[in-house]
C-alpha positions as protocol buffer text, in pm:
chain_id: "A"
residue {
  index: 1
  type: UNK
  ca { x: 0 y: 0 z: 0 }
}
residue {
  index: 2
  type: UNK
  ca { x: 122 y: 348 z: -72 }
}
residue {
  index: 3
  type: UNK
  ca { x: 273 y: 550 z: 228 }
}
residue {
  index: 4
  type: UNK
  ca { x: 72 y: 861 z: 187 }
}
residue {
  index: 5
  type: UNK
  ca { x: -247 y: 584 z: 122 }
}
residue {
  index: 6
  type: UNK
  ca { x: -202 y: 422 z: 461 }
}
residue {
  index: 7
  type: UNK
  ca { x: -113 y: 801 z: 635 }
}
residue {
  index: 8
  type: UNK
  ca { x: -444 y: 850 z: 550 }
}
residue {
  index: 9
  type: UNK
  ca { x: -687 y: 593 z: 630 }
}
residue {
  index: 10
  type: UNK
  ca { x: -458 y: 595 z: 962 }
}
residue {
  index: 11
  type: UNK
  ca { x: -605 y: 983 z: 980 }
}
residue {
  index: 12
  type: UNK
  ca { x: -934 y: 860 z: 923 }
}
residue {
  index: 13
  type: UNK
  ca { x: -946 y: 554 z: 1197 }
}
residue {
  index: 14
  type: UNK
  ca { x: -823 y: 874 z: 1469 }
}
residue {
  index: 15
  type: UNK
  ca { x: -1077 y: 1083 z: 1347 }
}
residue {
  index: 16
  type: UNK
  ca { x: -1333 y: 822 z: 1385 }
}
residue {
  index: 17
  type: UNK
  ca { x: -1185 y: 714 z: 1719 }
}
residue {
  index: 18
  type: UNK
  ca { x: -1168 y: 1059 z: 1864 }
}
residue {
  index: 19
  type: UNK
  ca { x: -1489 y: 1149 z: 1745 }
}
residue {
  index: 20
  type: UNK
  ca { x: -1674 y: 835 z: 1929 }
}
residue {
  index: 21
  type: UNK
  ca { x: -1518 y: 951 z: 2242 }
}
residue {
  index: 22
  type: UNK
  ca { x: -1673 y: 1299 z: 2257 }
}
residue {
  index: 23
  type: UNK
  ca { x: -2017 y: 1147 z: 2151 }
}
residue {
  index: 24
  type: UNK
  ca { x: -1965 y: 895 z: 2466 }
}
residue {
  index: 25
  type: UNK
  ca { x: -1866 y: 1204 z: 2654 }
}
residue {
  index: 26
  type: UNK
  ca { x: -2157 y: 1387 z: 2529 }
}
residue {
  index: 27
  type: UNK
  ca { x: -2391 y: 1104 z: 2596 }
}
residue {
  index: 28
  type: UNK
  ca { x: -2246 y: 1043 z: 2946 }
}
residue {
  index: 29
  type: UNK
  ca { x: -2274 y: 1434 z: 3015 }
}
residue {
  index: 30
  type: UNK
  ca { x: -2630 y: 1475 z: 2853 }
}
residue {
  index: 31
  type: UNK
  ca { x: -2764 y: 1167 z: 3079 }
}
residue {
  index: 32
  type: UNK
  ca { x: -2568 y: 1321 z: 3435 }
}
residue {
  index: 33
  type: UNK
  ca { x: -2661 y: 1679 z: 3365 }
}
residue {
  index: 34
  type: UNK
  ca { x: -3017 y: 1593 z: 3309 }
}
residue {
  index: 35
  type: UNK
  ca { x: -3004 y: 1525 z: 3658 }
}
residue {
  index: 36
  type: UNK
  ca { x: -3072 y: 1879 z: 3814 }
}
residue {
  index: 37
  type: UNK
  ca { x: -3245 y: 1973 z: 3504 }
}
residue {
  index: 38
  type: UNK
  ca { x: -3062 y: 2368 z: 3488 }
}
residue {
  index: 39
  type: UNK
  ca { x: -2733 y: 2257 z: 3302 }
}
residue {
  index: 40
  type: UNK
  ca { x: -2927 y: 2054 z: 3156 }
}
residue {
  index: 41
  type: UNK
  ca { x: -2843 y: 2050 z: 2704 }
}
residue {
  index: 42
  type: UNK
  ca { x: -3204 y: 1980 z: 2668 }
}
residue {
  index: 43
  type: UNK
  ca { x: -3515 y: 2131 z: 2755 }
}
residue {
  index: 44
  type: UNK
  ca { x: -3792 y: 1909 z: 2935 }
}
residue {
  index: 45
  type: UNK
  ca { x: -4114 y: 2001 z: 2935 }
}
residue {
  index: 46
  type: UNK
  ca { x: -4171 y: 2211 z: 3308 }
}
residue {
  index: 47
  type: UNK
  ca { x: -4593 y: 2077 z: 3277 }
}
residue {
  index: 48
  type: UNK
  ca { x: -4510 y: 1743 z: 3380 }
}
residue {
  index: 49
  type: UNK
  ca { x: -4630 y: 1594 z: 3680 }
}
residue {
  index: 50
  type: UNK
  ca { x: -4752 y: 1259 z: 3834 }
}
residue {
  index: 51
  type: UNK
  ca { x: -4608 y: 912 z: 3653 }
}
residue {
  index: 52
  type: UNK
  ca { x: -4463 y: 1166 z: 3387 }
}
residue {
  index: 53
  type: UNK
  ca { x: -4248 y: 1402 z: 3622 }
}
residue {
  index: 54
  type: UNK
  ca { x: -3900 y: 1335 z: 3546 }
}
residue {
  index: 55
  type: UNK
  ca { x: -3968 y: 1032 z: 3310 }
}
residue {
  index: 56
  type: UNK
  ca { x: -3711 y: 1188 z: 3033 }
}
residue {
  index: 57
  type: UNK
  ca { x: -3451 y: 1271 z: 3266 }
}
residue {
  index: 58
  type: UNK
  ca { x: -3457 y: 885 z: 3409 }
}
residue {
  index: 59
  type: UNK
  ca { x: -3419 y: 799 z: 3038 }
}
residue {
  index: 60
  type: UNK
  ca { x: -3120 y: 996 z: 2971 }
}
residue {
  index: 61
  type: UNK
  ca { x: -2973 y: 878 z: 3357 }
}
residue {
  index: 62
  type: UNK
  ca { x: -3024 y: 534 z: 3249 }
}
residue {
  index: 63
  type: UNK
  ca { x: -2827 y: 594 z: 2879 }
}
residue {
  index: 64
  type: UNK
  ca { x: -2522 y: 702 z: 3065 }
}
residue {
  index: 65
  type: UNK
  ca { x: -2535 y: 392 z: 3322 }
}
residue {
  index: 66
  type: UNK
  ca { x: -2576 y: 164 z: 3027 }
}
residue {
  index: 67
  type: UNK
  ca { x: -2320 y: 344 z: 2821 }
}
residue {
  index: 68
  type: UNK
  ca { x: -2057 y: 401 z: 3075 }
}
residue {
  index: 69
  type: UNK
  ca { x: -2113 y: -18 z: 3172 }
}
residue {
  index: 70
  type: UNK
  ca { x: -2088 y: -91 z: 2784 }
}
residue {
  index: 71
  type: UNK
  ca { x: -1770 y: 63 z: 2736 }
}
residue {
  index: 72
  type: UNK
  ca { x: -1635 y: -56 z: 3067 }
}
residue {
  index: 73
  type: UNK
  ca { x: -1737 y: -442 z: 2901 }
}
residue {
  index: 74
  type: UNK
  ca { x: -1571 y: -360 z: 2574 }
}
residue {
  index: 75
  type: UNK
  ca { x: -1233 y: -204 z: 2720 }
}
residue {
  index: 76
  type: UNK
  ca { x: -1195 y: -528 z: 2953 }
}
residue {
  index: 77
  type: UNK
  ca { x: -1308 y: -775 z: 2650 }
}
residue {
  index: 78
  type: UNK
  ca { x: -1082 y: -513 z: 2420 }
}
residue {
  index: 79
  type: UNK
  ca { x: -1368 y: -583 z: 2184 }
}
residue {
  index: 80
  type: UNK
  ca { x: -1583 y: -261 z: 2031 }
}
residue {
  index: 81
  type: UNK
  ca { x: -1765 y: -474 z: 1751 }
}
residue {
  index: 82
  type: UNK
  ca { x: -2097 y: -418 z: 2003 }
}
residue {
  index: 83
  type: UNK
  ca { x: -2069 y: 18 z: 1954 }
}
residue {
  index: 84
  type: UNK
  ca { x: -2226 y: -74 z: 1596 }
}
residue {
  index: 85
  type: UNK
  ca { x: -2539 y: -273 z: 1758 }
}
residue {
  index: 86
  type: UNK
  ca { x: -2581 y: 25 z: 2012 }
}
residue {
  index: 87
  type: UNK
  ca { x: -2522 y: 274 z: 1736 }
}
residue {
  index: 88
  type: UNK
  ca { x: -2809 y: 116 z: 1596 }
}
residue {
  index: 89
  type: UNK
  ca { x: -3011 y: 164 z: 1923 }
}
residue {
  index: 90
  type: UNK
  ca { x: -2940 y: 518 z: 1985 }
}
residue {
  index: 91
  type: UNK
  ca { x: -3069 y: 633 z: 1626 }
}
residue {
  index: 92
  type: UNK
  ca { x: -3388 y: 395 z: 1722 }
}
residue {
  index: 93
  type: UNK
  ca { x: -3418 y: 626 z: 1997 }
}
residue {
  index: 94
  type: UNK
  ca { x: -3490 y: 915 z: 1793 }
}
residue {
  index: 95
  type: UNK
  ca { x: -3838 y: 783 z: 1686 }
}
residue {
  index: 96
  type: UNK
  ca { x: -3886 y: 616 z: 2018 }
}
residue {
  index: 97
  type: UNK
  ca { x: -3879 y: 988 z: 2200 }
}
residue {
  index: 98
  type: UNK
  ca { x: -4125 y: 1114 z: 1907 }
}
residue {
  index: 99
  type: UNK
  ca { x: -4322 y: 815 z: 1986 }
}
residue {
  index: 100
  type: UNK
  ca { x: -4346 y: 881 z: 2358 }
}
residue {
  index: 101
  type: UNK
  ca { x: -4401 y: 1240 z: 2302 }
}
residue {
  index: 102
  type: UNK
  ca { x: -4725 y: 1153 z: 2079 }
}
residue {
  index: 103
  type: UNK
  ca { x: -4845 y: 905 z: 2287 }
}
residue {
  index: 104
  type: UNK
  ca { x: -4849 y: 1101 z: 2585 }
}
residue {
  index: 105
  type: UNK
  ca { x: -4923 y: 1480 z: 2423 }
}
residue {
  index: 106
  type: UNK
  ca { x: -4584 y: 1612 z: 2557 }
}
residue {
  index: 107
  type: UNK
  ca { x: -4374 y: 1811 z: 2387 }
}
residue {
  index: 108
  type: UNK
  ca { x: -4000 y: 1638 z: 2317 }
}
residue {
  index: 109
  type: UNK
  ca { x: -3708 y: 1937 z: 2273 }
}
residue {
  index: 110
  type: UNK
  ca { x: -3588 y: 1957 z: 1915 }
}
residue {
  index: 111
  type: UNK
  ca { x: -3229 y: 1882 z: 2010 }
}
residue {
  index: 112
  type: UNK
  ca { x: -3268 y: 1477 z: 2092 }
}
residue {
  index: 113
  type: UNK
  ca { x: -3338 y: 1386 z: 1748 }
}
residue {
  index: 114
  type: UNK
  ca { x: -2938 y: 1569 z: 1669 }
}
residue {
  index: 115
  type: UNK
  ca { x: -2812 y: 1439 z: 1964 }
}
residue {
  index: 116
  type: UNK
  ca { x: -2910 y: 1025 z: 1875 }
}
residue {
  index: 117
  type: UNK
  ca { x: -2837 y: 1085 z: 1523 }
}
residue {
  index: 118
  type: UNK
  ca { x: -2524 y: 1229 z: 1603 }
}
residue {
  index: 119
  type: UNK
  ca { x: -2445 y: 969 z: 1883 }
}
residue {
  index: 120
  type: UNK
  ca { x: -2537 y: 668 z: 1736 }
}
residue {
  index: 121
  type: UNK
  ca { x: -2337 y: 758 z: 1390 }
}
residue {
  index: 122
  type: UNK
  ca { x: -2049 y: 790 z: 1577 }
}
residue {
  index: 123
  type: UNK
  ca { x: -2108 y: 457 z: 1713 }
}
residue {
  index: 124
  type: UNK
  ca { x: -2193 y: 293 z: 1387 }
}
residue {
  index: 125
  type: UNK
  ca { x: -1888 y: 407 z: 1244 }
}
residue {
  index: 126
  type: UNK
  ca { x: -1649 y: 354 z: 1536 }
}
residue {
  index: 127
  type: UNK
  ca { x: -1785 y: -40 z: 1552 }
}
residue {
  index: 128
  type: UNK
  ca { x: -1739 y: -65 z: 1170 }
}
residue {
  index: 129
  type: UNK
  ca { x: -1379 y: 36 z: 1204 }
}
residue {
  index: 130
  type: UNK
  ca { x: -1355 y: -231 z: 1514 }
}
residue {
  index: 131
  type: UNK
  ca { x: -1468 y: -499 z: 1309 }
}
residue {
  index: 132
  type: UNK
  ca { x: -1277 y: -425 z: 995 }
}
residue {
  index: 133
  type: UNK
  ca { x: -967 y: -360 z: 1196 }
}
residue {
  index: 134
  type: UNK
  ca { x: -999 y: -717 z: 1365 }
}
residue {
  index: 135
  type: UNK
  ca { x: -1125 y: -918 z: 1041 }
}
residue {
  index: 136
  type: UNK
  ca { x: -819 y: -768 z: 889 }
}
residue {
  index: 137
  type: UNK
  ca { x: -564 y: -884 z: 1188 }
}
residue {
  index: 138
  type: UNK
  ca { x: -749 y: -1230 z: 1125 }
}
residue {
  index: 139
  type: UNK
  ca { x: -716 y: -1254 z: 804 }
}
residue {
  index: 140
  type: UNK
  ca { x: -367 y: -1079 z: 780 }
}
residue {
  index: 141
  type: UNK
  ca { x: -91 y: -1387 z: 613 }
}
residue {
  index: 142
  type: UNK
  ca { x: 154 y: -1212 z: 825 }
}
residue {
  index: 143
  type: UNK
  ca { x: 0 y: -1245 z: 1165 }
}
């Protein structure tokens, strides 16, 4: 392979790496600053009450558990194949907040749809380069 070739696909994998960090730093920080609701990146809907008070924010809490155990799994197993599968999720997520907002007449804040598009690409594409990466160390004639 050409040196300048293989300088830049090595650009590309760091640009893809770094940039699935700061989306699981983004997701981590959306879920924990949903929390107390005023640094909060998103707006919830302040007419909630009852079963609904909070639901959203428990959502978001329960991402950042679930991504912060995820990555914790993959870093021991040294294994990110699985970011594609919860790439996949996240973008899911985006019509399962619209859903939830119809269902129960509440207004969702425009942002959520960016932020699981956003989040879940980045997860997508950081997977894709895992399992590329390790179906080319397996089937490597030098390795």
């Amino acid at each position: 392979m050409n040196n300048m070739a293989y300088k830049g696909i090595q650009g590309i994998k760091f640009l893809i790496e770094i940039n699935f960090y700061i989306s699981v730093i983004l997701l981590i920080a959306g879920g924990i600053f949903s929390v107390p609701g005023s640094n909060s990146i998103f707006e919830f809907n302040e007419d909630l009450y009852g079963a609904l008070d909070n639901n959203l924010r428990m959502i978001m809490i329960y991402l950042a558990i679930t991504e912060m155990v995820i990555l914790v799994y993959c870093f021991c197993r040294k294994n990110f194949q699985i970011m594609t599968i919860i790439g996949f999720f996240l973008i899911l997520m985006i019509g399962s907040m619209e859903f939830y907002g119809e269902i129960n007449t509440v207004e969702i804040d425009e942002n959520f749809p960016l932020f699981f598009l956003y989040t879940g690409l980045s997860h997508i594409l950081f997977g894709a380069m895992a399992s590329i990466k390790k179906n080319s160390i397996h089937t490597s004639p030098d390795q």
